[in-house]
Amino acid sequence: MQNKGFVKLFALLLTVACLFYLSFSFVTRYHMSKAEKDPQGVEHYLDSIQGKKIWLGAYSLKQCREMEIGLGLDLKGGMNVILEVSVPDVVKALADNKPDEAFNKAVSEAAKQQVTSQEDFITLFVREYKKLVPNGKLAELFATQQLKDKVNTRSTDAEVERVLREEVKAAVANSYNVLRTRIDRFGVVQPNIQTLEGSMGRIMVELPGIKEPERVRKLLQGSANLEFWETYEAKDVLPILMSIDGKVRTLLADADTTAVKEEVAEASAVSAKDSLTAALKGETAEAGQNTASDAKNYPFTSIFALNQSGMGSTVGYADYRDTAAVNRILAMPEVKKMLPRDLKLMWGVKASSLDKTGHMFELYAIKSTARNGRAPLEGDVVTDAQSSYDQFNKPCVTMQMNTEGARRWATLTKNNIGHQIAIALDGYIYTAPNVNSEITGGNSEISGNFTVEETKDLANVLRSGKMPAPARIVQEDIVGPSLGQQSINQGLISFIVALIALMAYLCVMYGFIPGMVANGALIFNFFFTLGILTSFQAALTLSGIAGMVLSLAMAVDANVLIYERTKEELKSGKNMKEAIAAGYSGAFSAIFDSNLTSIITGVILFYFGTGPIRGFATTLIIGILCSFFTAVFMTRLVYEHYMKKEKWQHLTFSTAVSKNLFQNVHYNFMGTIKRSFTIWGVLLLVCVISFFTRGLSQSIDFTGGRNFVVQFDKVVQPETVRDLLDAKVGDANVQAIALGTDGKRIRVMTNYRIEEEDPKVDTEIEALLYSVLKEGNLVPEGITLEQFIDRDNQNGCSIISSQKVGPSVADDMKASAVWAVVFALIAIGLYILIRFNNIAYSIGATVALAVDAVLVIGAYSLFYGIMPFSLDVDQTFIGAVLTIIGYSINDKVVIFDRVREFNHLYPTREHTKLFNDALNTTLARTLNTGQSTLIVLLIIILLGGDSIRSFSFAMILGVVIGTFSSLFVAAPVAYLMLGNKLPKAASEETEVQKA
């Protein structure tokens, strides 16, 4: 072998690098175990070594924890969200929020279309605006002060569109930076945040180990729009508010105001819906509602208590269940005309400190004097914010302003001595202190009924800066740590058992010495893969472990190719040295081609996938590269070392078990084309019929919705849970399936209220699930709502993981899945065309791969609801289909490589015999690699846990179908595409000559 020195040096350097990066995990584990044993507690030990360099004299514990191999959510527990920055709001801001009717209608229509369209918002907006104003110029909208250096009145529409894309990209980048700063200050170890390519405005945030999802939601979705407002005195507004009852009564009495009646009725309906939370907390329905008589005579003040004292800027109070109804009445056009034009009414962020029950919220009267409706002072002047304590030793936030902010703050406070100034964040009033004197120096304070955690988060948000546009969570996954620990155990067990089984298989099939050489390559492959993953600071997930195990199975594939080829060379009369050399060189092209095609599908999988799928793709690609190096180069070094010492001269690469297995086979594959095509055609027809009759069980990845995994303390039937929820969610879709075999774990899926964007909906759905299960006596007595939704301390009955996918994300995922499969088939077809320089082989491979994909998907259509585990079609399943395509092509490449080789060796040989000989001589390799991969997959499906079981089942189907399609579809199609006629079937189709 040439370049031995380079291979040795590279292996040595790679080993040292992997040892270096893996060492951080051992150092961290060592110190964390010592911290747990510290009698004064974990924090005491960590504080004692906080400033010390604990490893190699250069790395602190914090740095070591950042460098160690990270665990994904499914192993460690935590939260994964995809945020979508509101591109429509960015575009409105770039146009200075123009009141132009056509502009706003185009924005609104484009936003609606974006939910189902695969085109980006800018394209949709421009198209809609041109429909409404065919001769209009975009420059007239966007030639603003904000874009003065980029857009002018002479700019073309194409130039404006380009600028809009650049500005949106910059806004998303700014949002990314704001989120990164907030997360870093939140204190999460090894967070992962990245913008999603190809998805305008979407940012993925992964927070391992997080235990407060509601706090994280607020942190991520808050836009940090800080405002300082002048206020009205309540006594100046109360007379107007008192007259609202009379106005609404008059409107209701008018027979022609049907629309008003419907609006008031809708307000009541909203109020009733808000009362759902109260009911879920066990409160009586009467607690926050008034009688029908009160509601008729006093439609406004029956749900809104006026501040009769008239002091301060608080004009009244409402129960949190009635705030939506109050908003609806105040928003009625007839009521709005009664209010002063410069009056804004804003709710307090928390319940009033005067209310012991925590139910009553204050409504503040804000004075909006600016023409553009903006506050006189905003948060862009804040330079720093800190969590602190006020004069009463209560948690508060102190702020410092820049010079301009300090000047304007001094003016604002000077003009409002004796009055309140309201401080609002994202549309809610946090505090409204009374101004006693002019405040100079630019310092101010936000105080209220806050906890220490709330003031820390508020200070974090203010320091991070304002989001350029609102961001909302469109996809969310939450996994509890105990489920993560279970996944770790299952993943490790399945990995160890699969590794041992593979090692035993190699020794049984090829003998102890060849088997152990290949096993050594497997161990190095695992070591290198893990080390490289750690150096990339990639998180190890359960799907990543599956990818690692699968890459080990593919590494065995390379060894099998080499050993089978070496056996052929030995039988041809070559000595051991010559046979080894010929075995490695003869198998190289097939190994290279099969690995490269697998990497192609891995790259496509990485590009189109998100979250766990990307983790799987990354691990698979790294594993394939490492297996190629260890199986092809490192094992050859070992053999050449011993060959040089005249050792291992009598190896046979076979055992008593494998000696005569698939040897001297003469099966007439080409003679069965008609019969095999008929069988394949029937199978495809069955699948197509199933698609149109049964369809597919689509997961929320493709439909949108919420997914909860609930652990019960007793056996529960999925139908019971489904029926209970069906009665509460109207026309919404509900599914419930059992996970595992003990009957105590149920996955609940529903699209109920999935299109609502209010962040509170997530909490309300969790509360609804609790209420429904409690009514059905499925939640033990004493389990509260807080315990039920606590994913960390599961006690009796609780949610252990949850997932949310918005409709727009679901549509994008579905489109990405289809394109991923199509691109994989095209890419592999093109590669085979280039590699073999003959379209016949390319068409044969592509047709066979398409058959593999259709049959696997068809099996999921046929068997969902029958198999004892989930057969939902989701991102993981599409990942399995792509992996099948990448794996299945290996067999096709090896067969075509042998056909090409025989064609060069025997150019005059008849094509029927040529193809049959190629298929028969590679049959042992085809079946042996399939067997080794099946061993791994069977172990994963038995021991790997529920979350990976569906993936394993798809892969098992793919390996079996792919093996047979290589023999009975790919080769026959290529044979026919070369212009050959259908051969006659031989009288004896199989003839096995035992050696």
XYZ file of N, CA, C and O in Angstrom, residues 687-843:
628
model
N -49.748 -1.143 -2.548
C -49.361 0.075 -1.825
C -50.123 1.287 -2.344
O -50.591 2.121 -1.558
N -50.252 1.412 -3.663
C -50.960 2.546 -4.247
C -52.424 2.537 -3.812
O -52.989 3.578 -3.439
N -53.048 1.347 -3.829
C -54.443 1.241 -3.387
C -54.567 1.653 -1.918
O -55.492 2.359 -1.522
N -53.579 1.233 -1.106
C -53.602 1.583 0.316
C -53.458 3.087 0.518
O -54.095 3.680 1.393
N -52.632 3.735 -0.331
C -52.482 5.185 -0.235
C -53.826 5.888 -0.420
O -54.149 6.844 0.283
N -54.619 5.395 -1.397
C -55.882 6.067 -1.719
C -57.022 5.661 -0.787
O -58.021 6.371 -0.694
N -56.883 4.519 -0.112
C -57.971 4.069 0.764
C -57.664 4.354 2.237
O -58.416 5.060 2.913
N -56.561 3.844 2.715
C -56.197 4.052 4.125
C -55.419 5.345 4.348
O -55.507 5.972 5.398
N -54.642 5.738 3.343
C -53.812 6.930 3.513
C -52.638 6.647 4.444
O -52.256 5.493 4.669
N -52.073 7.708 4.999
C -50.946 7.604 5.926
C -51.320 8.251 7.248
O -52.092 9.206 7.281
N -50.782 7.713 8.317
C -50.994 8.322 9.629
C -49.959 9.433 9.792
O -48.827 9.186 10.229
N -50.334 10.652 9.420
C -49.388 11.766 9.451
C -49.250 12.296 10.875
O -50.242 12.526 11.561
N -48.017 12.489 11.291
C -47.776 13.057 12.614
C -47.979 14.559 12.560
O -48.211 15.137 11.498
N -47.853 15.200 13.715
C -48.026 16.654 13.757
C -46.911 17.377 13.008
O -47.042 18.557 12.705
N -45.800 16.667 12.692
C -44.760 17.267 11.862
C -45.332 17.740 10.538
O -44.881 18.737 9.962
N -46.334 17.005 10.030
C -46.885 17.294 8.712
C -48.301 17.873 8.756
O -48.808 18.326 7.743
N -48.962 17.816 9.887
C -50.325 18.342 9.978
C -50.410 19.582 10.865
O -51.356 20.360 10.763
N -49.435 19.759 11.737
C -49.511 20.817 12.740
C -50.321 20.338 13.930
O -51.278 19.567 13.784
N -49.936 20.735 15.115
C -50.664 20.321 16.313
C -49.746 20.185 17.502
O -48.582 20.596 17.473
N -50.303 19.600 18.562
C -49.548 19.382 19.790
C -49.506 17.893 20.100
O -50.451 17.154 19.814
N -48.419 17.503 20.724
C -48.189 16.093 21.023
C -47.728 15.998 22.477
O -46.740 16.634 22.862
N -48.449 15.248 23.307
C -48.079 15.077 24.719
C -47.887 13.590 24.999
O -48.724 12.774 24.618
N -46.796 13.262 25.677
C -46.618 11.900 26.182
C -46.913 11.942 27.678
O -46.242 12.646 28.438
N -47.951 11.196 28.095
C -48.416 11.223 29.484
C -48.132 9.874 30.143
O -48.461 8.826 29.589
N -47.499 9.937 31.312
C -47.215 8.733 32.100
C -48.290 8.599 33.179
O -48.497 9.511 33.987
N -49.007 7.470 33.187
C -50.043 7.214 34.185
C -49.512 6.258 35.256
O -48.484 5.607 35.060
N -50.251 6.177 36.369
C -49.849 5.264 37.435
C -50.573 3.929 37.333
O -50.400 3.059 38.176
N -51.407 3.780 36.296
C -52.145 2.533 36.093
C -52.328 2.319 34.595
O -52.082 3.217 33.784
N -52.768 1.126 34.224
C -52.995 0.829 32.812
C -54.190 1.646 32.305
O -55.255 1.652 32.929
N -53.984 2.342 31.198
C -55.031 3.200 30.621
C -55.167 2.855 29.139
O -54.169 2.707 28.425
N -56.411 2.744 28.669
C -56.667 2.463 27.262
C -56.606 3.757 26.452
O -57.224 4.763 26.845
N -55.905 3.760 25.322
C -55.834 4.978 24.495
C -57.217 5.485 24.081
O -57.443 6.696 24.016
N -58.129 4.545 23.811
C -59.480 4.954 23.383
C -60.185 5.770 24.462
O -60.957 6.694 24.160
N -59.924 5.436 25.719
C -60.543 6.171 26.828
C -60.099 7.629 26.825
O -60.909 8.551 26.952
N -58.788 7.839 26.658
C -58.238 9.202 26.632
C -58.780 9.960 25.423
O -59.185 11.124 25.523
N -58.818 9.289 24.272
C -59.288 9.950 23.050
C -60.751 10.385 23.183
O -61.111 11.505 22.827
N -61.599 9.501 23.720
C -63.024 9.822 23.859
C -63.252 10.978 24.826
O -64.112 11.841 24.598
N -62.475 11.010 25.907
C -62.609 12.102 26.868
C -62.268 13.445 26.236
O -62.953 14.451 26.448
N -61.199 13.470 25.442
C -60.781 14.723 24.806
C -61.710 15.117 23.667
O -61.980 16.296 23.456
N -62.184 14.128 22.910
C -63.085 14.408 21.794
C -64.295 15.222 22.233
O -64.785 16.091 21.508
N -64.772 14.923 23.434
C -65.971 15.601 23.936
C -65.707 17.065 24.284
O -66.649 17.841 24.463
N -64.428 17.462 24.371
C -64.098 18.821 24.832
C -63.557 19.743 23.735
O -63.527 20.948 23.916
N -63.111 19.166 22.635
C -62.376 19.990 21.664
C -63.149 20.223 20.373
O -62.580 20.697 19.379
N -64.424 19.920 20.351
C -65.252 20.222 19.180
C -64.825 19.445 17.953
O -64.673 18.220 17.988
N -64.582 20.175 16.854
C -64.242 19.535 15.581
C -62.756 19.225 15.457
O -62.326 18.683 14.433
N -61.961 19.581 16.427
C -60.512 19.349 16.350
C -60.213 17.850 16.312
O -60.957 17.033 16.844
N -59.108 17.515 15.685
C -58.683 16.120 15.566
C -57.932 15.689 16.817
O -57.098 16.429 17.340
N -58.231 14.493 17.319
C -57.556 13.944 18.505
C -57.139 12.512 18.210
O -57.926 11.717 17.685
N -55.891 12.188 18.540
C -55.407 10.811 18.436
C -54.743 10.440 19.755
O -54.151 11.290 20.430
N -54.843 9.168 20.109
C -54.168 8.669 21.315
C -53.665 7.264 21.015
O -54.423 6.413 20.539
N -52.386 7.031 21.237
C -51.818 5.705 21.006
C -50.970 5.310 22.209
O -50.410 6.163 22.909
N -50.895 4.008 22.457
C -50.102 3.495 23.579
C -48.641 3.409 23.174
O -48.320 3.056 22.035
N -47.752 3.730 24.085
C -46.313 3.585 23.879
C -45.800 2.522 24.839
O -46.156 2.519 26.017
N -44.950 1.643 24.353
C -44.433 0.587 25.220
C -45.448 -0.528 25.398
O -46.501 -0.578 24.761
N -45.135 -1.429 26.282
C -45.984 -2.613 26.472
C -46.682 -2.640 27.822
O -47.515 -3.523 28.062
N -46.365 -1.692 28.720
C -46.976 -1.743 30.051
C -48.339 -1.077 30.110
O -49.042 -1.171 31.118
N -48.743 -0.361 29.036
C -50.060 0.267 28.987
C -50.209 1.506 29.841
O -51.312 2.022 30.010
N -49.092 2.026 30.378
C -49.166 3.186 31.278
C -48.667 4.477 30.625
O -48.650 5.516 31.265
N -48.258 4.388 29.375
C -47.745 5.573 28.703
C -48.545 5.794 27.424
O -48.620 4.927 26.567
N -49.161 6.980 27.299
C -50.022 7.299 26.165
C -49.514 8.561 25.475
O -49.166 9.545 26.134
N -49.479 8.519 24.140
C -49.161 9.726 23.375
C -50.465 10.326 22.877
O -51.259 9.659 22.212
N -50.694 11.594 23.222
C -51.916 12.301 22.836
C -51.552 13.367 21.814
O -50.654 14.176 22.048
N -52.239 13.359 20.667
C -51.980 14.337 19.603
C -53.279 15.052 19.246
O -54.319 14.407 19.097
N -53.214 16.369 19.104
C -54.399 17.138 18.731
C -53.990 18.421 18.028
O -52.918 18.978 18.306
N -54.849 18.881 17.106
C -54.621 20.171 16.444
C -55.531 21.255 17.012
O -55.737 22.302 16.405
N -56.070 21.021 18.210
C -56.980 21.967 18.866
C -56.279 23.303 19.116
O -55.223 23.353 19.726
N -56.840 24.381 18.587
C -56.361 25.759 18.762
C -54.904 25.941 18.319
O -54.209 26.821 18.816
N -54.448 25.143 17.355
C -53.046 25.241 16.954
C -52.779 26.511 16.148
O -51.646 26.992 16.089
N -53.811 27.111 15.544
C -53.594 28.304 14.732
C -53.573 29.584 15.557
O -53.258 30.649 15.041
N -53.934 29.491 16.850
C -53.907 30.679 17.703
C -52.472 30.986 18.109
O -51.715 30.093 18.480
N -52.102 32.255 18.052
C -50.719 32.659 18.279
C -50.442 33.140 19.700
O -49.298 33.375 20.059
N -51.475 33.306 20.516
C -51.286 33.797 21.885
C -50.423 32.800 22.671
O -50.740 31.609 22.733
N -49.308 33.249 23.274
C -48.448 32.337 24.041
C -49.171 31.628 25.182
O -48.752 30.553 25.614
N -50.271 32.241 25.679
C -50.985 31.631 26.805
C -51.708 30.341 26.407
O -52.080 29.547 27.269
N -51.921 30.159 25.102
C -52.685 28.982 24.642
C -51.983 27.692 25.038
O -52.629 26.716 25.428
N -50.650 27.664 24.967
C -49.918 26.441 25.320
C -50.235 26.015 26.753
O -50.485 24.838 27.024
N -50.223 26.981 27.654
C -50.524 26.688 29.055
C -51.968 26.232 29.217
O -52.264 25.309 29.988
N -52.876 26.872 28.467
C -54.292 26.508 28.577
C -54.561 25.089 28.064
O -55.404 24.373 28.609
N -53.852 24.682 27.014
C -54.041 23.323 26.482
C -53.561 22.286 27.492
O -54.201 21.249 27.708
N -52.428 22.566 28.139
C -51.944 21.654 29.179
C -52.965 21.547 30.312
O -53.225 20.454 30.836
N -53.542 22.702 30.688
C -54.544 22.712 31.751
C -55.805 21.961 31.325
O -56.432 21.255 32.129
N -56.188 22.100 30.047
C -57.358 21.380 29.540
C -57.132 19.865 29.603
O -58.022 19.105 30.021
N -55.948 19.435 29.211
C -55.628 18.005 29.254
C -55.723 17.474 30.677
O -56.285 16.395 30.929
N -55.207 18.248 31.622
C -55.278 17.860 33.036
C -56.732 17.747 33.490
O -57.130 16.771 34.134
N -57.528 18.761 33.144
C -58.932 18.777 33.564
C -59.692 17.582 33.017
O -60.449 16.919 33.729
N -59.468 17.279 31.741
C -60.180 16.168 31.090
C -59.799 14.830 31.722
O -60.664 13.992 32.015
N -58.514 14.638 31.928
C -58.066 13.367 32.527
C -58.542 13.237 33.970
O -58.848 12.132 34.433
N -58.601 14.373 34.673
C -59.064 14.336 36.063
C -60.555 13.993 36.117
O -60.998 13.215 36.969
N -61.344 14.571 35.201
C -62.771 14.247 35.138
C -62.997 12.768 34.843
O -63.969 12.170 35.301
N -62.087 12.172 34.067
C -62.198 10.758 33.733
C -61.594 9.843 34.776
O -61.417 8.643 34.523
N -61.217 10.417 35.948
C -60.634 9.650 37.055
C -59.338 8.932 36.654
O -59.037 7.829 37.148
N -58.586 9.555 35.742
C -57.307 8.977 35.327
C -56.129 9.629 36.049
O -55.000 9.147 35.943
N -56.393 10.742 36.753
C -55.361 11.415 37.542
C -55.623 11.123 39.011
O -56.731 11.372 39.506
N -54.654 10.575 39.729
C -54.861 10.239 41.143
C -55.203 11.471 41.972
O -54.829 12.603 41.632
N -55.925 11.258 43.065
C -56.260 12.347 43.982
C -54.976 12.961 44.535
O -54.021 12.257 44.853
N -54.992 14.274 44.656
C -53.829 14.954 45.235
C -52.838 15.462 44.210
O -51.943 16.239 44.538
N -52.968 15.009 42.944
C -52.061 15.497 41.897
C -52.612 16.816 41.359
O -53.702 16.865 40.787
N -51.871 17.891 41.564
C -52.306 19.217 41.122
C -51.883 19.458 39.670
O -51.101 18.686 39.093
N -52.396 20.552 39.107
C -52.019 20.926 37.742
C -50.519 21.161 37.651
O -49.873 20.738 36.678
N -49.949 21.821 38.663
C -48.510 22.097 38.653
C -47.699 20.804 38.641
O -46.679 20.697 37.949
N -48.141 19.797 39.400
C -47.442 18.515 39.416
C -47.615 17.774 38.087
O -46.698 17.109 37.609
N -48.811 17.922 37.492
C -49.103 17.225 36.242
C -48.214 17.725 35.103
O -47.766 16.943 34.258
N -47.955 19.030 35.050
C -47.162 19.579 33.946
C -45.674 19.643 34.272
O -44.874 20.072 33.443
N -45.287 19.216 35.484
C -43.880 19.239 35.889
C -43.175 18.032 35.284
O -43.359 16.898 35.711
N -42.341 18.288 34.269
C -41.664 17.191 33.575
C -40.438 16.706 34.321
O -39.817 15.727 33.923
N -40.086 17.393 35.394
C -38.881 17.033 36.136
C -39.159 16.044 37.262
O -38.381 15.132 37.508
N -40.265 16.252 37.971
C -40.568 15.412 39.129
C -41.893 14.691 38.895
O -42.946 15.142 39.317
N -41.815 13.591 38.147
C -43.028 12.868 37.785
C -43.535 12.079 38.986
O -42.810 11.276 39.562
N -44.796 12.338 39.321
C -45.339 11.745 40.542
C -46.781 11.327 40.301
O -47.674 12.157 40.259
N -47.006 10.028 40.101
C -48.370 9.532 39.944
C -48.888 9.628 38.533
O -49.209 8.640 37.901
N -48.965 10.830 37.989
C -49.453 11.041 36.628
C -48.943 12.383 36.154
O -49.155 13.399 36.815
N -48.244 12.409 35.020
C -47.696 13.687 34.560
C -47.315 13.612 33.093
O -47.147 12.539 32.518
N -47.189 14.812 32.493
C -46.641 14.935 31.138
C -45.131 14.741 31.236
O -44.472 15.359 32.062
N -44.578 13.847 30.402
C -43.126 13.641 30.456
C -42.412 14.231 29.244
O -41.200 14.411 29.261
N -43.167 14.514 28.193
C -42.589 15.254 27.066
C -43.726 15.842 26.250
O -44.860 15.369 26.318
N -43.422 16.893 25.499
C -44.441 17.524 24.673
C -43.798 18.107 23.433
O -42.596 18.360 23.399
N -44.628 18.299 22.428
C -44.160 18.844 21.154
C -45.261 19.694 20.558
O -46.446 19.393 20.705
N -44.851 20.776 19.881
C -45.807 21.641 19.204
C -45.248 22.005 17.844
O -44.072 22.357 17.724
N -46.073 21.884 16.811
C -45.669 22.262 15.463
C -46.765 23.129 14.868
O -47.922 22.699 14.780
N -46.414 24.362 14.480
C -47.394 25.261 13.885
C -47.742 24.850 12.467
O -46.987 24.131 11.809
N -48.896 25.304 11.948
C -49.337 24.909 10.605
C -48.339 25.274 9.508
O -48.120 24.490 8.589
N -47.735 26.466 9.588
C -46.800 26.873 8.536
C -45.562 26.000 8.537
O -45.040 25.630 7.482
N -45.077 25.640 9.730
C -43.918 24.760 9.829
C -44.261 23.377 9.292
O -43.466 22.735 8.594
N -45.467 22.897 9.603
C -45.890 21.575 9.137
C -45.915 21.526 7.611
O -45.439 20.553 7.004
N -46.449 22.562 6.985
C -46.485 22.599 5.521
C -45.075 22.620 4.943
O -44.784 21.949 3.946
N -44.188 23.394 5.571
C -42.803 23.454 5.102
C -42.114 22.100 5.248
O -41.351 21.668 4.384
N -42.369 21.431 6.370
C -41.770 20.113 6.596
C -42.235 19.102 5.545
O -41.453 18.294 5.044
N -43.530 19.159 5.244
C -44.080 18.220 4.269
C -43.424 18.437 2.900
O -43.018 17.479 2.235
N -43.337 19.707 2.491
C -42.715 20.016 1.202
C -41.237 19.620 1.206
O -40.735 19.047 0.229
N -40.545 19.910 2.313
C -39.123 19.563 2.409
C -38.918 18.059 2.327
O -37.952 17.582 1.714
N -39.819 17.293 2.938
C -39.703 15.836 2.925
C -39.809 15.298 1.505
O -39.001 14.447 1.077
N -40.789 15.799 0.750
C -40.963 15.341 -0.633
C -39.736 15.697 -1.466
O -39.194 14.858 -2.196
N -39.296 16.954 -1.341
C -38.138 17.393 -2.125
C -36.873 16.635 -1.730
O -36.022 16.347 -2.590
N -36.737 16.328 -0.458
C -35.548 15.598 -0.002
C -35.459 14.235 -0.679
O -34.387 13.827 -1.161
N -36.579 13.504 -0.727
C -36.583 12.180 -1.360
C -36.311 12.315 -2.860
O -35.518 11.556 -3.431
N -36.966 13.295 -3.502
C -36.774 13.494 -4.945
C -35.322 13.852 -5.255
O -34.701 13.278 -6.165
N -34.749 14.790 -4.493
C -33.364 15.203 -4.721
C -32.387 14.049 -4.485
O -31.380 13.917 -5.191
N -32.675 13.224 -3.475
C -31.800 12.084 -3.196
C -31.776 11.129 -4.384
O -30.704 10.650 -4.801
N -32.959 10.844 -4.947
C -33.025 9.941 -6.102
C -32.302 10.536 -7.308
O -31.543 9.844 -8.002
N -32.518 11.843 -7.547
C -31.875 12.498 -8.692
C -30.354 12.532 -8.512
O -29.595 12.223 -9.440
N -29.907 12.912 -7.304
C -28.466 13.036 -7.039
C -27.761 11.696 -7.209
O -26.690 11.615 -7.833
N -28.357 10.640 -6.673
C -27.724 9.318 -6.793
C -27.755 8.848 -8.242
O -26.785 8.267 -8.747
N -28.892 9.105 -8.926
C -28.976 8.732 -10.337
C -27.902 9.416 -11.166
O -27.254 8.785 -12.015
N -27.668 10.710 -10.904
C -26.634 11.446 -11.635
C -25.242 10.916 -11.304
O -24.380 10.795 -12.195
N -25.008 10.597 -10.027
C -23.690 10.088 -9.645
C -23.406 8.749 -10.330
O -22.300 8.522 -10.858
N -24.405 7.856 -10.351
C -24.219 6.552 -10.998
C -23.960 6.744 -12.489
O -23.124 6.056 -13.097
N -24.672 7.718 -13.089
C -24.463 8.007 -14.511
C -23.027 8.450 -14.769
O -22.372 7.984 -15.716
N -22.528 9.352 -13.908
C -21.157 9.845 -14.080
C -20.137 8.732 -13.806
O -19.164 8.561 -14.538
N -20.393 7.964 -12.757
C -19.417 6.937 -12.326
C -19.325 5.778 -13.309
O -18.248 5.254 -13.574
N -20.469 5.361 -13.854
C -20.466 4.198 -14.744
C -20.559 4.583 -16.218
O -20.465 3.727 -17.088
N -20.785 5.890 -16.463
C -20.799 6.400 -17.843
C -21.787 5.652 -18.730
O -21.527 5.406 -19.901
N -22.903 5.259 -18.119
C -23.922 4.538 -18.883
C -25.271 4.768 -18.216
O -25.451 4.448 -17.040
N -26.222 5.308 -18.968
C -27.512 5.662 -18.381
C -28.307 4.435 -17.960
O -29.215 4.531 -17.116
N -27.990 3.281 -18.501
C -28.719 2.063 -18.136
C -28.563 1.767 -16.648
O -29.536 1.429 -15.959
N -27.335 1.882 -16.145
C -27.099 1.624 -14.725
C -27.788 2.688 -13.866
O -28.324 2.389 -12.798
N -27.755 3.941 -14.341
C -28.385 5.031 -13.594
C -29.886 4.819 -13.475
O -30.464 4.948 -12.391
N -30.530 4.448 -14.597
C -31.976 4.212 -14.572
C -32.305 2.995 -13.714
O -33.266 3.009 -12.932
